[in-house]
Backbone as numpy.savetxt, mean C-alpha at the origin, in Angstrom:
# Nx Ny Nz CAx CAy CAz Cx Cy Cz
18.66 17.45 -2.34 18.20 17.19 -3.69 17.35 15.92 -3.73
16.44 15.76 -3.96 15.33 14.68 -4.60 15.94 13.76 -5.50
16.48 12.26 -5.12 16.96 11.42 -5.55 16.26 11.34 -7.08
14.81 11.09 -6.75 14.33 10.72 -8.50 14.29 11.65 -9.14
14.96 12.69 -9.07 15.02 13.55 -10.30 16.32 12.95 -11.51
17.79 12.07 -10.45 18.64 11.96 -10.99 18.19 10.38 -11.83
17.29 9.58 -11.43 16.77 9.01 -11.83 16.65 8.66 -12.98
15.12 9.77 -13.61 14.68 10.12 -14.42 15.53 10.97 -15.50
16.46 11.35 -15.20 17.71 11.54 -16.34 18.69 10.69 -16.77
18.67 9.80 -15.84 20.00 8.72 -16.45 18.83 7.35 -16.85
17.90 7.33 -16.87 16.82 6.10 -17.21 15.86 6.90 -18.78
15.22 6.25 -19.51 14.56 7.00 -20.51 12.76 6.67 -20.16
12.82 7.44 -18.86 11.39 7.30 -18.40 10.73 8.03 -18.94
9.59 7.96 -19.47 8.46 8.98 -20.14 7.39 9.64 -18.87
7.18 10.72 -18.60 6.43 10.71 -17.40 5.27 11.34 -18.24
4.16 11.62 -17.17 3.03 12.20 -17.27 2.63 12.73 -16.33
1.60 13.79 -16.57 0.82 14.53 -15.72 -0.75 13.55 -15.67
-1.04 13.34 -14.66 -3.01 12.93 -15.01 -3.50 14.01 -14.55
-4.96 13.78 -15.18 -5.96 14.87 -15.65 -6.11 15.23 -14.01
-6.87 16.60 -13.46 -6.86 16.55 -12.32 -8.85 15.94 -11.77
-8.30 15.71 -10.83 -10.16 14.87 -10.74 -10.12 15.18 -8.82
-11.29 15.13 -8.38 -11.76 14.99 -7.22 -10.85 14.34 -6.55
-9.93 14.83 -4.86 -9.25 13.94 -4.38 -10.58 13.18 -3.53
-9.69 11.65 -3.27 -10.46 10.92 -2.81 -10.61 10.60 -1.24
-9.96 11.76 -0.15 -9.64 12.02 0.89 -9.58 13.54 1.69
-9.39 14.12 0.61 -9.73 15.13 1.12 -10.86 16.19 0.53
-12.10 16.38 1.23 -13.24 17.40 0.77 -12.60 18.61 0.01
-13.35 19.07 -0.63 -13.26 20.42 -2.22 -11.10 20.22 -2.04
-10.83 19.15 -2.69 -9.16 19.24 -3.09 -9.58 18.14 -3.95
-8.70 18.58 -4.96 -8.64 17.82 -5.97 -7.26 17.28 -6.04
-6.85 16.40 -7.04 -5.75 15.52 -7.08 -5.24 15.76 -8.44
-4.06 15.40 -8.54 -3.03 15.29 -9.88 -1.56 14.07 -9.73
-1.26 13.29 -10.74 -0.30 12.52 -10.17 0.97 12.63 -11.34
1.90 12.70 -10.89 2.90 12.07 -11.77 3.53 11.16 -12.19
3.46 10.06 -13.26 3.24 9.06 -13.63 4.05 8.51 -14.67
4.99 7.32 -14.49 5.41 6.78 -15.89 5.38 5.06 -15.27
5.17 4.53 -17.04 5.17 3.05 -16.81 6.68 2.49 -17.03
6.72 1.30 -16.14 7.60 0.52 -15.41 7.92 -0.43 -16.10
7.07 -0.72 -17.02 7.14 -2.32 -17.98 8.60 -2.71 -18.66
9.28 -1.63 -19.22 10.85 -2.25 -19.77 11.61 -1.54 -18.41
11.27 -0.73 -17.36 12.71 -0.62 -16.65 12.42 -0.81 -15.28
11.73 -2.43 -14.76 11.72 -2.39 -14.04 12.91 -2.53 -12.88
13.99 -2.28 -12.91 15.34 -2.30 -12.49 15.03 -0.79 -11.37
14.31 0.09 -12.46 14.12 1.83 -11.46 12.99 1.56 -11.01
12.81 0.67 -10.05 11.24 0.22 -9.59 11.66 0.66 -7.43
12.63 0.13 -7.57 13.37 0.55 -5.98 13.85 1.86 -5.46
14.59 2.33 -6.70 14.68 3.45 -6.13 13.81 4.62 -6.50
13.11 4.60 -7.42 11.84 5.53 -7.35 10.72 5.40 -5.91
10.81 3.81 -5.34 9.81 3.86 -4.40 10.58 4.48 -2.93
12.16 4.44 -3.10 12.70 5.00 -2.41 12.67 6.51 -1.91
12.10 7.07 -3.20 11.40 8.33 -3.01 10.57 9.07 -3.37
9.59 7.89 -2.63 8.21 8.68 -2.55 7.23 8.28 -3.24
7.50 7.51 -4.73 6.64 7.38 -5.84 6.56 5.23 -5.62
4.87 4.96 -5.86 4.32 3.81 -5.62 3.75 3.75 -6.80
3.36 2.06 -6.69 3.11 1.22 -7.64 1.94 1.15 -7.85
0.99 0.88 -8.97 -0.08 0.12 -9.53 0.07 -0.22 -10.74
0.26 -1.36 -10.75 0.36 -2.42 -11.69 1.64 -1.98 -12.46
1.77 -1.81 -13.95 3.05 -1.68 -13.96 3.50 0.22 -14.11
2.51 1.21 -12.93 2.96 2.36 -13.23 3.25 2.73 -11.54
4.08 3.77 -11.95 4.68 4.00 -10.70 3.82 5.40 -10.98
3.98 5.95 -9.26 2.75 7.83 -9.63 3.66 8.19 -8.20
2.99 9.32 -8.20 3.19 10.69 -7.27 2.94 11.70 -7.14
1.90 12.16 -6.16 1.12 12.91 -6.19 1.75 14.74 -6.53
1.64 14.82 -7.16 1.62 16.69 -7.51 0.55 17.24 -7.74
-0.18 17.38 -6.96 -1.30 18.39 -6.46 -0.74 19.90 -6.61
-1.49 20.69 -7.22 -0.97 22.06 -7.39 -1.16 22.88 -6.10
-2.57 22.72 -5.45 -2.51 23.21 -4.32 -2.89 22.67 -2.97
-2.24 21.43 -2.85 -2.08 20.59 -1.72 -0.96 19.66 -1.58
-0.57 19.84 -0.36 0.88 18.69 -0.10 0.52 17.56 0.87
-0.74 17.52 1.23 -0.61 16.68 2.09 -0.19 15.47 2.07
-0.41 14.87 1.23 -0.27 13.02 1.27 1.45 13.57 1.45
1.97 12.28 2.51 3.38 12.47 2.88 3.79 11.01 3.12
4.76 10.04 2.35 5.23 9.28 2.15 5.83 8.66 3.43
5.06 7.44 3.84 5.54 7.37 5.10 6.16 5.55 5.01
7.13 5.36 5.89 7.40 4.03 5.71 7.90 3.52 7.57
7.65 2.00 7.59 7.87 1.59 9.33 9.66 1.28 9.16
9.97 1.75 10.98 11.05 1.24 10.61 11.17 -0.37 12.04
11.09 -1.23 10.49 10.45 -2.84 11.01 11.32 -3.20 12.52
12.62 -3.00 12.30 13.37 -3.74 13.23 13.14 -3.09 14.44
12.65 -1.81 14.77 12.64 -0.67 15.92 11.00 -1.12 16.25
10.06 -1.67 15.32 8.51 -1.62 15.98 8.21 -2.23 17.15
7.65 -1.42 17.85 7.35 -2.15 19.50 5.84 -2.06 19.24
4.69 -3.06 19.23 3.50 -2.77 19.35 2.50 -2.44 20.20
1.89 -1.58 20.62 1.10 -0.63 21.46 -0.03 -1.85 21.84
-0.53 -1.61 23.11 -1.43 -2.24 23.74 -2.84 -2.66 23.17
-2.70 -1.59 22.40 -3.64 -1.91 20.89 -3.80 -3.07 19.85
-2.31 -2.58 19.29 -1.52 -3.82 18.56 -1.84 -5.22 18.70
-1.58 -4.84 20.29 -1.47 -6.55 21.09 -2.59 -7.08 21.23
-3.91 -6.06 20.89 -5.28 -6.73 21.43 -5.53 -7.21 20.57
-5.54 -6.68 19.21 -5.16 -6.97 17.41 -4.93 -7.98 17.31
-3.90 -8.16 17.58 -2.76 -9.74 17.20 -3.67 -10.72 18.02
-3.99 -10.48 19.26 -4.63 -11.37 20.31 -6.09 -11.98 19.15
-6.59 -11.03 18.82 -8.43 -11.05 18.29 -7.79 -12.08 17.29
-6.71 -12.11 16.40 -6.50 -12.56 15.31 -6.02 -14.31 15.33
-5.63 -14.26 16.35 -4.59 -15.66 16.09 -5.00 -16.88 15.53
-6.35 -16.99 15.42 -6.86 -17.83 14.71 -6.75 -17.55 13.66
-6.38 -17.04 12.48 -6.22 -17.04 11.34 -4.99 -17.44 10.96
-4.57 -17.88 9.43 -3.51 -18.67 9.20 -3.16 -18.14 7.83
-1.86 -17.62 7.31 -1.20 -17.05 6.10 -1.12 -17.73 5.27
-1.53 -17.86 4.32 -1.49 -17.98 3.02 -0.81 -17.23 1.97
0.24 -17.79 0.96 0.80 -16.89 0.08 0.25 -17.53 -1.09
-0.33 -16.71 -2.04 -1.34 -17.22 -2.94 -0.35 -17.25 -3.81
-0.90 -18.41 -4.66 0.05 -19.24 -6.07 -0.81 -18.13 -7.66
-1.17 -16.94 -7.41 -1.56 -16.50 -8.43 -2.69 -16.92 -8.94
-3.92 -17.48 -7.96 -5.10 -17.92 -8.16 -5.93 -16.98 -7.97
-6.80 -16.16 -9.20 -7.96 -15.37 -8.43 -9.15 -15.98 -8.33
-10.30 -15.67 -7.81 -11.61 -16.85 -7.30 -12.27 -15.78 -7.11
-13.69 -15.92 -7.54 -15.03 -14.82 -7.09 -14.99 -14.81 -5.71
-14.30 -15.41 -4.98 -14.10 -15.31 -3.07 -13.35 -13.99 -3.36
-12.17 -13.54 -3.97 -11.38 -12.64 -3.88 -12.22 -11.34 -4.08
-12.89 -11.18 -5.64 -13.74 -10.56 -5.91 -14.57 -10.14 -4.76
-15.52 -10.53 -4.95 -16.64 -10.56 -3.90 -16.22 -9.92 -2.65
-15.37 -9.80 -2.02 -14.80 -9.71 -0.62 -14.39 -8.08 -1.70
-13.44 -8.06 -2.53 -12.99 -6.69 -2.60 -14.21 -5.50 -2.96
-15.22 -6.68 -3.62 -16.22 -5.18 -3.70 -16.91 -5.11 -2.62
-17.49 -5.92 -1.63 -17.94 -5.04 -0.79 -17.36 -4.80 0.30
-15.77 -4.29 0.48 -14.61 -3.97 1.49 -14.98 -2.38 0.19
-14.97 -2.35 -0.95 -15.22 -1.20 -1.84 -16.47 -0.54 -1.23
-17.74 -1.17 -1.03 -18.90 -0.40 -0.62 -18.86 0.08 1.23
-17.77 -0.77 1.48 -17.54 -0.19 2.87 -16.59 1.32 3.17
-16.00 1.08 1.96 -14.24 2.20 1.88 -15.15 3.50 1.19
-16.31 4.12 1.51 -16.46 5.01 0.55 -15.80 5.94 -0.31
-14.43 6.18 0.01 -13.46 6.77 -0.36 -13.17 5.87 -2.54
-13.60 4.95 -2.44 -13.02 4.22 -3.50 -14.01 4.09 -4.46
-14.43 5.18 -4.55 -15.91 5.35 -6.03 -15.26 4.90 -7.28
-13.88 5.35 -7.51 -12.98 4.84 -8.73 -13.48 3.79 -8.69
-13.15 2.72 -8.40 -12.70 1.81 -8.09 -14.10 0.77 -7.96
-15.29 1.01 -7.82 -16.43 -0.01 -7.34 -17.12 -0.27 -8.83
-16.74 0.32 -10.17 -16.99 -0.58 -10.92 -16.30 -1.41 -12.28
-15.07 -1.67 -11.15 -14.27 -2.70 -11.43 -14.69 -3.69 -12.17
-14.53 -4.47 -13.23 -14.81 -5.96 -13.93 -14.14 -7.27 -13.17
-14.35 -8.03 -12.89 -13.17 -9.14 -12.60 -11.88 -9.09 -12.76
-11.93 -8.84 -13.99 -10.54 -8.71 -15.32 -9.82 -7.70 -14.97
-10.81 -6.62 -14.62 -9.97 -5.56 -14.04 -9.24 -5.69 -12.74
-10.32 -6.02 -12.10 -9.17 -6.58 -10.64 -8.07 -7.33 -10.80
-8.62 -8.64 -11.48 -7.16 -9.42 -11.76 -6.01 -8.48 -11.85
-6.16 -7.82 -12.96 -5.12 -6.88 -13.46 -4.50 -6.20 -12.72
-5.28 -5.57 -11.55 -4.54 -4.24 -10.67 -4.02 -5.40 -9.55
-4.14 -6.73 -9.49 -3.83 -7.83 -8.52 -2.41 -8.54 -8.84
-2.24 -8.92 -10.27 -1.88 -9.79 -10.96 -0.16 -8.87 -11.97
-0.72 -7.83 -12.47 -0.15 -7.30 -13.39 1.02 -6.68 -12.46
2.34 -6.94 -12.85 3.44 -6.25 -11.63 4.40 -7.02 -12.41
5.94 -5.77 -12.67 6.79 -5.67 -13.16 8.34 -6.33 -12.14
7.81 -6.11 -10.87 8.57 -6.44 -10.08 8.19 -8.00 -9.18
8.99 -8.08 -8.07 8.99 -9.59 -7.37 7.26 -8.79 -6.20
6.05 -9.77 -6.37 4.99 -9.26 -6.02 4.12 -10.35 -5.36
3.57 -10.66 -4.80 2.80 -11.36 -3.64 1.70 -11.37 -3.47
0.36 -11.64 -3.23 -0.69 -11.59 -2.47 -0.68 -12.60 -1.26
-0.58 -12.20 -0.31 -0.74 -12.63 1.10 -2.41 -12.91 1.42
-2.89 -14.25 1.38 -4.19 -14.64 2.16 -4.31 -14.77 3.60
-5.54 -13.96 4.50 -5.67 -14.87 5.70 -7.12 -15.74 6.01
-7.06 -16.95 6.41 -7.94 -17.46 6.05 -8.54 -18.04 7.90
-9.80 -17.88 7.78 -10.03 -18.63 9.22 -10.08 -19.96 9.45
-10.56 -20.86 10.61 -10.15 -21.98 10.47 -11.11 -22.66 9.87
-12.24 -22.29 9.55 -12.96 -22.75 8.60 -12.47 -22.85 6.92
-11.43 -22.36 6.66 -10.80 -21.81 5.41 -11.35 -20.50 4.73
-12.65 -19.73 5.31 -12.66 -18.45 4.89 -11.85 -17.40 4.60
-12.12 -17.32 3.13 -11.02 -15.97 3.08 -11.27 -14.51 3.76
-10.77 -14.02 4.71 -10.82 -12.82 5.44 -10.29 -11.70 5.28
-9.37 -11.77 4.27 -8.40 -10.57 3.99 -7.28 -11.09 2.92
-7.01 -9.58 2.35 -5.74 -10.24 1.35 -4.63 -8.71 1.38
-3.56 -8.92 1.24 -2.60 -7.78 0.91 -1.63 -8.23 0.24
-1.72 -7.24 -1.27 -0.69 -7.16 -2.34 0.66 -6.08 -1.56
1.13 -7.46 -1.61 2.90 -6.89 -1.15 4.01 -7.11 -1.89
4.65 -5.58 -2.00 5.87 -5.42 -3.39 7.04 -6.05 -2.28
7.91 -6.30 -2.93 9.82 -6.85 -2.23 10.32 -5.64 -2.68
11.21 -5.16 -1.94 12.10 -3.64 -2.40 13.69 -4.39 -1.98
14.70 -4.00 -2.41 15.77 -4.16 -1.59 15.84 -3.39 -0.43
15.09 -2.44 0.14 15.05 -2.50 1.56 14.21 -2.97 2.10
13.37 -3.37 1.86 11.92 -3.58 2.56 10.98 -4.78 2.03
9.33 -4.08 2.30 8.14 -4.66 1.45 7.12 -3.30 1.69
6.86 -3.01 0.56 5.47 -2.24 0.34 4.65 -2.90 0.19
3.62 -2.37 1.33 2.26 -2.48 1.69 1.12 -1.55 0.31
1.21 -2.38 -1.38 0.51 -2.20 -2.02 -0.93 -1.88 -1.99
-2.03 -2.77 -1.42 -2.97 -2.89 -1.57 -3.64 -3.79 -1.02
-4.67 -3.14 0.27 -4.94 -4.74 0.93 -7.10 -4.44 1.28
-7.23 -5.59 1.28 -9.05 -5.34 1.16 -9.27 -6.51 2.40
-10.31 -6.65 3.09 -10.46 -7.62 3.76 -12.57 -7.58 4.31
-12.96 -8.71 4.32 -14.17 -8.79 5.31 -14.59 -7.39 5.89
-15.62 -7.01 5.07 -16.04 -5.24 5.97 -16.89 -5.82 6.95
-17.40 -6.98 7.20 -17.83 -7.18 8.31 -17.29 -7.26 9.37
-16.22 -7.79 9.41 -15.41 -8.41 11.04 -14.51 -7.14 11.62
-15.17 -5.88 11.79 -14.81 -4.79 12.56 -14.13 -5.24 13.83
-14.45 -5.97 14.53 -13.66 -6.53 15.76 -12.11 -6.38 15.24
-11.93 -7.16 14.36 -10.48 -8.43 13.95 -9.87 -7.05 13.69
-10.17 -5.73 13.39 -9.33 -4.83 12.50 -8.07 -4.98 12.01
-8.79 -5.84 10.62 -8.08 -6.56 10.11 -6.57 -5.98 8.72
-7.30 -4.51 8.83 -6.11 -3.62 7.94 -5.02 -3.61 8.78
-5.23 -3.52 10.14 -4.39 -2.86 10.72 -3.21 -4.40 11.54
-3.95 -5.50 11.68 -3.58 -6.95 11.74 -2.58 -7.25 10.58
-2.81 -6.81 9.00 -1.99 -7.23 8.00 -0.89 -6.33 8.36
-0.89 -5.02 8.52 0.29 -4.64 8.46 1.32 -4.69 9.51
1.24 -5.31 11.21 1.75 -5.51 11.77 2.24 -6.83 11.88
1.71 -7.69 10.96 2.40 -9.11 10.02 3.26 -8.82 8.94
2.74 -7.86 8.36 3.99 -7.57 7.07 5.52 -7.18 7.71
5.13 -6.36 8.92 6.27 -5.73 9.50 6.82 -6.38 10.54
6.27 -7.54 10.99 6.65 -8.23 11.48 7.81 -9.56 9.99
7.23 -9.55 8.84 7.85 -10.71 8.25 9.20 -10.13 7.31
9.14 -8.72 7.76 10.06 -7.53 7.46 11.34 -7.62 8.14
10.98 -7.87 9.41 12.00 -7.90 10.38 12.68 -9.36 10.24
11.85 -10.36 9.92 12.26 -11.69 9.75 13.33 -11.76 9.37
12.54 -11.29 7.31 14.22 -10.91 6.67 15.06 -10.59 6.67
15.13 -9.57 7.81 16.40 -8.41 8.21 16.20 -7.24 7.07
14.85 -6.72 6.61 14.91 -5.44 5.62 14.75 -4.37 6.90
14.83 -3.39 6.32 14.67 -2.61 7.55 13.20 -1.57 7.30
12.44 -1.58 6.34 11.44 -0.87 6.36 9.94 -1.65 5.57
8.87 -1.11 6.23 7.91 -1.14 5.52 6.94 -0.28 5.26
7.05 0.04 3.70 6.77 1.17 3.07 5.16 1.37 3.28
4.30 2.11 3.61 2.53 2.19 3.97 2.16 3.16 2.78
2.63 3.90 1.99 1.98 4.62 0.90 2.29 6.16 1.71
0.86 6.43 1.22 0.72 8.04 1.86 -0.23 8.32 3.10
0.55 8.71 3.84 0.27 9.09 5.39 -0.66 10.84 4.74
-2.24 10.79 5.42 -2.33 12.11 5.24 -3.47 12.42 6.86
-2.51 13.47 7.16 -2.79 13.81 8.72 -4.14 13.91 9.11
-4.82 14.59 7.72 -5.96 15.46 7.56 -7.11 14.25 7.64
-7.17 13.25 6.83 -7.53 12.57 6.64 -7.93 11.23 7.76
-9.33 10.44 8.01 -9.21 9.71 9.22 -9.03 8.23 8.24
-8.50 8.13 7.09 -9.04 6.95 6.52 -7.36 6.51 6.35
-6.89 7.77 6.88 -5.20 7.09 6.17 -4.61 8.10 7.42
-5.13 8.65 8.28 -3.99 9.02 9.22 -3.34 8.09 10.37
-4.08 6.52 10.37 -4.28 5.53 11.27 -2.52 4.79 10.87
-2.41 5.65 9.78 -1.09 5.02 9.88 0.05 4.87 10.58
0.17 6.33 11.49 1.22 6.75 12.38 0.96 6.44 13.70
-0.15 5.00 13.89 -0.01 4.18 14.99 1.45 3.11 14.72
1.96 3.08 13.66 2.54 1.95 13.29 4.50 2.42 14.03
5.28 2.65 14.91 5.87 3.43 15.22 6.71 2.68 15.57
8.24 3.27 15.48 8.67 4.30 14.74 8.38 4.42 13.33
8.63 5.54 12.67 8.61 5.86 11.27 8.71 6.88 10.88
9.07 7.08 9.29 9.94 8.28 9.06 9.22 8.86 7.78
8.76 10.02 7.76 8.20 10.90 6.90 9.13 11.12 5.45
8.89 11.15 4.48 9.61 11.20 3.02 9.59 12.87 3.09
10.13 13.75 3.13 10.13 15.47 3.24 11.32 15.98 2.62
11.55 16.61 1.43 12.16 17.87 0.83 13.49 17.28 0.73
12.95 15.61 0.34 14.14 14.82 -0.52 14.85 13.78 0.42
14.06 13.92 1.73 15.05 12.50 2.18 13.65 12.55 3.48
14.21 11.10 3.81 13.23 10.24 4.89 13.76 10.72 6.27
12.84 11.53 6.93 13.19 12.30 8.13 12.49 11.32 9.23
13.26 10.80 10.25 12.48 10.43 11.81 11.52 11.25 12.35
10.35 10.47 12.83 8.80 11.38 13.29 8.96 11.45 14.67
């Protein structure tokens, strides 16, 4: 049985259907999500992400596509990650950079860097004509305990940023943009083997990546991140 169904009956969540529109990953499929806002109960913020359903700003969604399943809820399991020779070249390219946990400051550095990491992501047409205000918002606005992580070079350039949720098991890997120039540093893939590395610190045992979709080359890069366990037909199965 699908945990958030029991959820959504003992909480007075309002859900929704969204309109269906162009998916943004996969060619002629379109998308649909299921959706309620978080703002008075953020208490059901953990265990909804527990299955399956993620955050933007204060709404939680989940994809119900009528005729596609792909996106599949995938999360690391932190304490088991061994990093691949890859990983290590990653971490190696990177070490010059230095973490920053931002005090809730946004700066046209932030901006600037997310729109053109936007003109690089072609996938994110939504999304490229964003206002400031609007970014702030999808940055800033969060019901739960929420983060932006800076990395900065030693010059103090900002190079990258990732909005990271706290779960009681974990940290979700919200939302992260970085320098579309510095292809070397591959620097998406640098944040999240720091997140899951500062995962393990804590002693949580997972870090949540969104939706794993196989089909897809823009989000199948996820199941380098290993071990990890697929969200499937109501519980988190080992891959």
């Amino acid at each position: 049985m699908d945990q958030a169904k029991s959820i959504f009956s003992q909480l007075p969540l309002r859900l929704r259907v969204t309109r269906v529109q162009k998916c943004a990953y996969l060619a002629d499929q379109t998308e649909q999500r299921l959706a309620t806002d978080m703002s008075e109960h953020p208490q059901a913020h953990d265990r909804l992400a527990e299955t399956g359903f993620r955050r933007v700003e204060n709404w939680v969604y989940k994809p119900v596509c009528p005729n596609c399943n792909a996106c599949k809820p995938i999360r690391v399991k932190a304490e088991q990650f061994k990093p691949s020779r890859n990983i290590t070249r990653i971490q190696t390219v990177n070490r010059d950079l230095k973490r920053n946990l931002s005090t809730g400051r946004l700066g046209l550095d932030h901006y600037d860097m997310f729109q053109r990491y936007l003109g690089y992501r072609h996938e994110d047409g939504q999304m490229a004509s964003m206002s400031f205000d609007e970014f702030s918002a999808m940055i800033l606005n969060s019901p739960i305990d929420t983060t932006l992580t800076e990395y900065l070079d030693t010059e103090d350039k900002l190079m990258g940023c990732i909005l990271v949720d706290k779960q009681r098991d974990g940290l979700s890997a919200v939302y992260s943009f970085f320098q579309p120039e510095e292809e070397k540093r591959s620097l998406g893939s640098f944040m999240i083997v720091e997140l899951i590395e500062r995962c393990a610190e804590l002693g949580l045992p997972y870090v949540y990546l969104g939706y794993y979709i196989e089909q897809s080359r823009k989000m199948s890069y996820k199941a380098r991140f290993k071990p990890y366990q697929i969200f499937s037909e109501g519980a988190w199965q080992d891959q």
